[in-house]
Short mmCIF file of C-alpha atoms in Angstrom, two decimals:
data_model
loop_
_atom_site.label_atom_id
_atom_site.label_comp_id
_atom_site.label_asym_id
_atom_site.label_seq_id
_atom_site.Cartn_x
_atom_site.Cartn_y
_atom_site.Cartn_z
CA MET A 272 80.16 103.40 92.76
CA TRP A 273 78.16 100.19 92.71
CA ARG A 274 74.86 100.19 94.56
CA LEU A 275 75.17 98.54 97.97
CA THR A 276 72.89 95.66 98.91
CA ARG A 277 72.14 93.95 102.19
CA GLU A 278 72.65 90.48 100.77
CA GLU A 279 75.22 88.63 102.89
CA PRO A 280 77.43 85.94 101.33
CA ARG A 281 77.51 82.51 102.92
CA PRO A 282 80.35 81.98 105.42
CA LEU A 283 83.51 80.69 103.78
CA LYS A 284 85.30 77.59 105.00
CA LEU A 285 88.46 78.54 106.89
CA ASN A 286 91.84 76.86 106.97
CA ARG A 287 92.03 75.74 110.58
CA ARG A 288 95.81 75.43 110.63
CA ILE A 289 96.34 79.04 109.53
CA SER A 290 93.33 80.29 111.50
CA GLY A 291 94.93 79.36 114.79
CA GLN A 292 97.92 81.56 114.00
CA ILE A 293 96.03 84.70 113.01
CA GLU A 294 92.95 84.60 115.24
CA ARG A 295 94.17 87.18 117.76
CA PRO A 296 95.58 90.56 116.66
CA ALA A 297 98.96 90.05 118.31
CA ASP A 298 99.30 86.61 116.74
CA LYS A 299 98.35 87.89 113.31
CA ARG A 300 100.85 90.74 113.53
CA ARG A 301 103.59 88.27 114.45
CA TYR A 302 102.57 85.80 111.72
CA VAL A 303 102.43 88.45 108.98
CA ARG A 304 105.76 89.94 110.04
CA ARG A 305 107.43 86.52 109.92
CA LEU A 306 105.75 85.56 106.64
CA PHE A 307 106.88 88.61 104.70
CA ALA A 308 110.36 88.55 106.19
CA GLY A 309 110.73 85.05 104.76
CA VAL A 310 109.54 85.86 101.23
CA ALA A 311 110.97 89.38 100.86
CA GLY A 312 113.70 88.51 98.38
CA ARG A 313 111.29 87.04 95.82
CA TYR A 314 108.08 88.81 96.75
CA ASP A 315 107.90 90.94 93.59
CA LEU A 316 108.66 87.94 91.39
CA THR A 317 105.80 86.07 93.05
CA ASN A 318 103.42 88.97 92.36
CA ASP A 319 104.43 88.95 88.69
CA VAL A 320 103.97 85.19 88.40
CA MET A 321 100.65 84.94 90.24
CA SER A 322 99.04 87.93 88.50
CA LEU A 323 100.78 87.41 85.13
CA GLY A 324 102.12 90.93 85.60
CA LEU A 325 98.64 92.44 85.84
CA HIS A 326 99.24 93.81 89.36
CA ARG A 327 101.27 96.60 87.74
CA ARG A 328 98.29 97.67 85.66
CA TRP A 329 95.99 97.53 88.70
CA LYS A 330 98.40 99.68 90.71
CA ARG A 331 98.45 102.24 87.92
CA ARG A 332 94.66 102.28 88.16
CA LEU A 333 94.94 102.89 91.91
CA LEU A 334 97.24 105.85 91.24
CA ALA A 335 94.77 107.26 88.72
CA ARG A 336 92.13 107.12 91.47
CA ALA A 337 94.52 109.00 93.76
CA GLU A 338 94.36 112.11 91.55
CA LEU A 339 97.83 113.23 92.60
CA ARG A 340 98.64 116.94 92.45
CA PRO A 341 101.86 118.99 92.60
CA GLY A 342 103.31 119.10 96.08
CA HIS A 343 101.22 116.25 97.45
CA ARG A 344 102.59 114.34 100.40
CA VAL A 345 101.87 110.66 99.90
CA LEU A 346 102.11 107.76 102.34
CA ASP A 347 102.50 104.30 100.84
CA LEU A 348 101.24 102.17 103.72
CA ALA A 349 102.32 98.52 103.84
CA ALA A 350 104.75 99.58 101.14
CA GLY A 351 106.71 96.33 101.01
CA THR A 352 109.51 96.79 98.49
CA GLY A 353 108.17 100.18 97.44
CA ASP A 354 106.99 99.47 93.91
CA LEU A 355 103.76 101.42 94.46
CA ALA A 356 105.64 104.29 96.11
CA ARG A 357 108.03 104.58 93.19
CA GLY A 358 105.12 104.16 90.81
CA ALA A 359 103.54 107.24 92.39
CA LEU A 360 106.73 109.23 91.76
CA ASP A 361 106.83 108.02 88.15
CA HIS A 362 103.15 108.87 87.74
CA ALA A 363 103.80 112.45 88.87
CA ALA A 364 106.97 112.77 86.77
CA ARG A 365 105.06 111.83 83.61
CA ASP A 366 102.86 114.87 84.21
CA ALA A 367 105.93 117.02 85.01
CA PHE A 368 105.29 117.73 88.68
CA GLU A 369 106.84 116.65 91.96
CA ILE A 370 105.42 114.93 95.02
CA ARG A 371 106.95 113.55 98.20
CA VAL A 372 106.38 109.88 99.00
CA VAL A 373 107.08 108.08 102.27
CA ALA A 374 107.08 104.27 102.37
CA ALA A 375 106.00 102.63 105.64
CA ASP A 376 106.00 98.91 106.39
CA LEU A 377 106.03 96.56 109.34
CA THR A 378 108.73 94.32 107.85
CA PRO A 379 112.30 95.69 107.65
CA GLU A 380 113.37 92.87 105.32
CA MET A 381 110.88 94.02 102.68
CA MET A 382 112.04 97.62 102.86
CA ARG A 383 115.68 96.54 102.74
CA VAL A 384 115.01 94.86 99.39
CA GLY A 385 113.24 97.98 98.13
CA ARG A 386 115.96 100.39 99.22
CA GLY A 387 118.52 98.35 97.32
CA ARG A 388 116.72 98.69 94.01
CA PRO A 389 117.23 101.42 91.40
CA GLY A 390 114.55 104.04 90.94
CA PRO A 391 113.49 107.49 92.07
CA ASP A 392 114.35 108.39 95.65
CA LEU A 393 111.62 108.33 98.26
CA ALA A 394 111.32 110.93 101.01
CA GLY A 395 111.79 108.15 103.55
CA TRP A 396 111.44 104.49 104.51
CA VAL A 397 109.77 104.09 107.89
CA GLY A 398 109.26 100.97 109.97
CA ALA A 399 105.69 101.29 111.22
CA ASP A 400 102.67 99.39 112.46
CA ALA A 401 99.56 100.53 110.59
CA LEU A 402 97.64 100.57 113.87
CA ARG A 403 100.06 103.06 115.46
CA LEU A 404 101.55 105.24 112.76
CA PRO A 405 104.45 107.50 113.82
CA PHE A 406 103.16 110.54 111.92
CA PRO A 407 101.40 113.69 113.13
CA ASP A 408 97.76 114.43 112.40
CA GLY A 409 97.16 115.63 108.85
CA ALA A 410 100.66 114.75 107.64
CA PHE A 411 99.61 113.48 104.21
CA ASP A 412 97.42 114.37 101.25
CA ARG A 413 97.08 110.77 100.10
CA VAL A 414 97.43 107.35 101.70
CA VAL A 415 97.79 104.52 99.20
CA VAL A 416 97.74 100.83 100.14
CA GLY A 417 98.57 98.00 97.76
CA TYR A 418 97.51 94.61 99.12
CA GLY A 419 97.93 95.74 102.70
CA LEU A 420 94.62 96.30 104.51
CA ARG A 421 93.93 92.56 104.49
CA ASN A 422 97.13 91.93 106.44
CA PHE A 423 96.63 94.40 109.28
CA ALA A 424 95.98 93.06 112.77
CA GLY A 425 93.02 95.42 113.16
CA LEU A 426 91.29 96.75 110.05
CA ASP A 427 89.14 99.38 111.76
CA ALA A 428 92.07 100.69 113.80
CA ALA A 429 94.17 100.93 110.64
CA LEU A 430 91.43 102.85 108.84
CA ALA A 431 91.17 105.23 111.80
CA GLU A 432 94.94 105.79 111.77
CA SER A 433 94.94 106.47 108.03
CA PHE A 434 92.10 108.94 108.53
CA ARG A 435 94.03 110.69 111.31
CA CYS A 436 97.15 111.05 109.17
CA LEU A 437 95.24 112.61 106.27
CA ARG A 438 94.66 116.33 106.07
CA PRO A 439 91.14 117.59 105.29
CA GLY A 440 90.62 117.01 101.59
CA GLY A 441 92.91 113.97 101.66
CA ARG A 442 92.11 110.55 100.27
CA LEU A 443 92.72 106.89 101.10
CA ILE A 444 92.93 104.47 98.16
CA SER A 445 93.40 100.72 98.61
CA LEU A 446 93.91 97.91 96.11
CA ASP A 447 93.38 94.35 97.31
CA PHE A 448 91.90 90.98 96.50
CA GLY A 449 88.14 91.26 96.15
CA HIS A 450 85.05 89.11 96.53
CA PRO A 451 83.10 88.55 93.29
CA ARG A 452 79.36 89.05 93.65
CA SER A 453 78.61 85.67 92.09
CA ALA A 454 78.74 82.87 94.67
CA ALA A 455 79.81 80.40 91.97
CA LEU A 456 82.64 82.64 90.79
CA ARG A 457 83.66 83.24 94.41
CA ARG A 458 84.05 79.50 95.00
CA ILE A 459 85.98 79.00 91.77
CA TYR A 460 88.24 81.95 92.54
CA LEU A 461 89.07 80.81 96.07
CA GLY A 462 89.69 77.29 94.79
CA TYR A 463 92.06 78.70 92.20
CA LEU A 464 93.91 80.66 94.89
CA ASP A 465 94.14 77.59 97.11
CA VAL A 466 95.92 75.72 94.31
CA SER A 467 97.91 78.52 92.66
CA THR A 468 99.40 79.82 95.89
CA ARG A 469 100.75 76.36 96.70
CA ILE A 470 102.21 75.98 93.21
CA ALA A 471 103.81 79.43 93.35
CA GLY A 472 105.16 78.77 96.84
CA TRP A 473 106.80 75.55 95.72
CA ALA A 474 108.13 76.91 92.41
CA ILE A 475 109.58 80.14 93.81
CA HIS A 476 110.41 79.35 97.44
CA ARG A 477 110.46 75.52 97.42
CA ASP A 478 107.79 75.76 100.11
CA PRO A 479 104.16 75.13 99.08
CA GLU A 480 102.97 76.64 102.36
CA SER A 481 104.57 80.06 101.72
CA TYR A 482 101.42 81.68 100.37
CA VAL A 483 98.51 79.62 101.71
CA TYR A 484 97.87 82.65 103.94
CA ILE A 485 96.59 84.61 100.92
CA PRO A 486 93.30 82.72 100.34
CA GLU A 487 92.84 82.31 104.09
CA SER A 488 93.22 86.05 104.71
CA LEU A 489 90.81 86.78 101.85
CA ARG A 490 88.17 84.51 103.39
CA ARG A 491 88.31 86.72 106.50
CA PHE A 492 88.52 90.03 104.65
CA PRO A 493 85.38 92.16 104.09
CA ASP A 494 84.09 92.34 100.55
CA GLN A 495 84.32 95.63 98.71
CA ARG A 496 80.75 96.61 99.63
CA GLU A 497 81.38 96.04 103.34
CA MET A 498 84.67 97.90 103.02
CA VAL A 499 82.74 100.98 101.93
CA ARG A 500 80.72 100.78 105.14
CA ARG A 501 83.83 100.27 107.27
CA MET A 502 85.50 103.30 105.69
CA GLU A 503 82.42 105.40 106.30
CA ALA A 504 82.40 104.28 109.94
CA ALA A 505 86.01 105.50 110.21
CA GLY A 506 84.92 108.96 109.07
CA PHE A 507 85.59 108.85 105.33
CA VAL A 508 83.12 110.37 102.88
CA GLU A 509 82.48 109.92 99.15
CA CYS A 510 83.46 106.27 99.63
CA GLY A 511 83.23 103.83 96.78
CA TYR A 512 84.91 100.98 95.00
CA GLU A 513 85.92 99.84 91.55
CA ASP A 514 85.83 96.16 90.63
CA LEU A 515 88.68 94.76 88.55
CA MET A 516 88.74 91.36 86.88
CA MET A 517 85.06 90.66 87.65
CA GLY A 518 85.48 91.65 91.27
CA THR A 519 88.39 89.33 92.00
CA MET A 520 90.38 92.51 92.64
CA ALA A 521 88.98 95.78 93.93
CA ILE A 522 90.00 99.36 94.59
CA ASN A 523 88.31 101.02 97.57
CA TYR A 524 88.58 104.75 98.20
CA GLY A 525 87.29 107.49 100.45
CA ASP A 526 88.00 111.13 101.29
CA ARG A 527 88.54 113.01 104.51
CA ARG A 528 86.31 116.07 104.50
#
């Protein structure tokens, strides 16, 4: 784990048009739900285009951090079309053991796309708000989140719910956009996202506004060092993070004792 510092980055300039739609939790929930419903059919294609396919490698790295074991019960939270959930099943199958994976997402349209695709069968697809999960305490051994924490209407509440749903000894692992330590790189990276999301939105959806939410949500999202502190505040221990691509992506993780 990288050493934490108290240095605070300068405030990032926000997109006022998007800000007004995601300022309050209820508004953000509604905005995110509508956004992903609209892009569901080509969401995975967009991920491949924008990351040049690298998101698949980063998700495999997340699964390596999960340290899956035979019989584990896994929740893929903000599962979308279920590529991470099915990746977890494939990961276990390569080592010749079985796990049970449940996919949960706020957006039915995303899960509908996922259910219609070939691949190993999941234990279930569940419509769920990350702030009020419909699972009993200690239901899972692992909670994995691929590009989801940033989209929740209340980060701390979502962390608390994930903690509640984990059994003692369980682990939360999240992959998301990160904040590079270098202020110069941070500005370049956000500028790149501002442009590339508009290009991808136009090329794939004929709507340049489809993905402008991504850089805006990242500007509001805690960096990976602050995420460690937020996870600790939720009760997690042995928290840490792994930078990918010079900190432009990051995996955060923590255990429930």
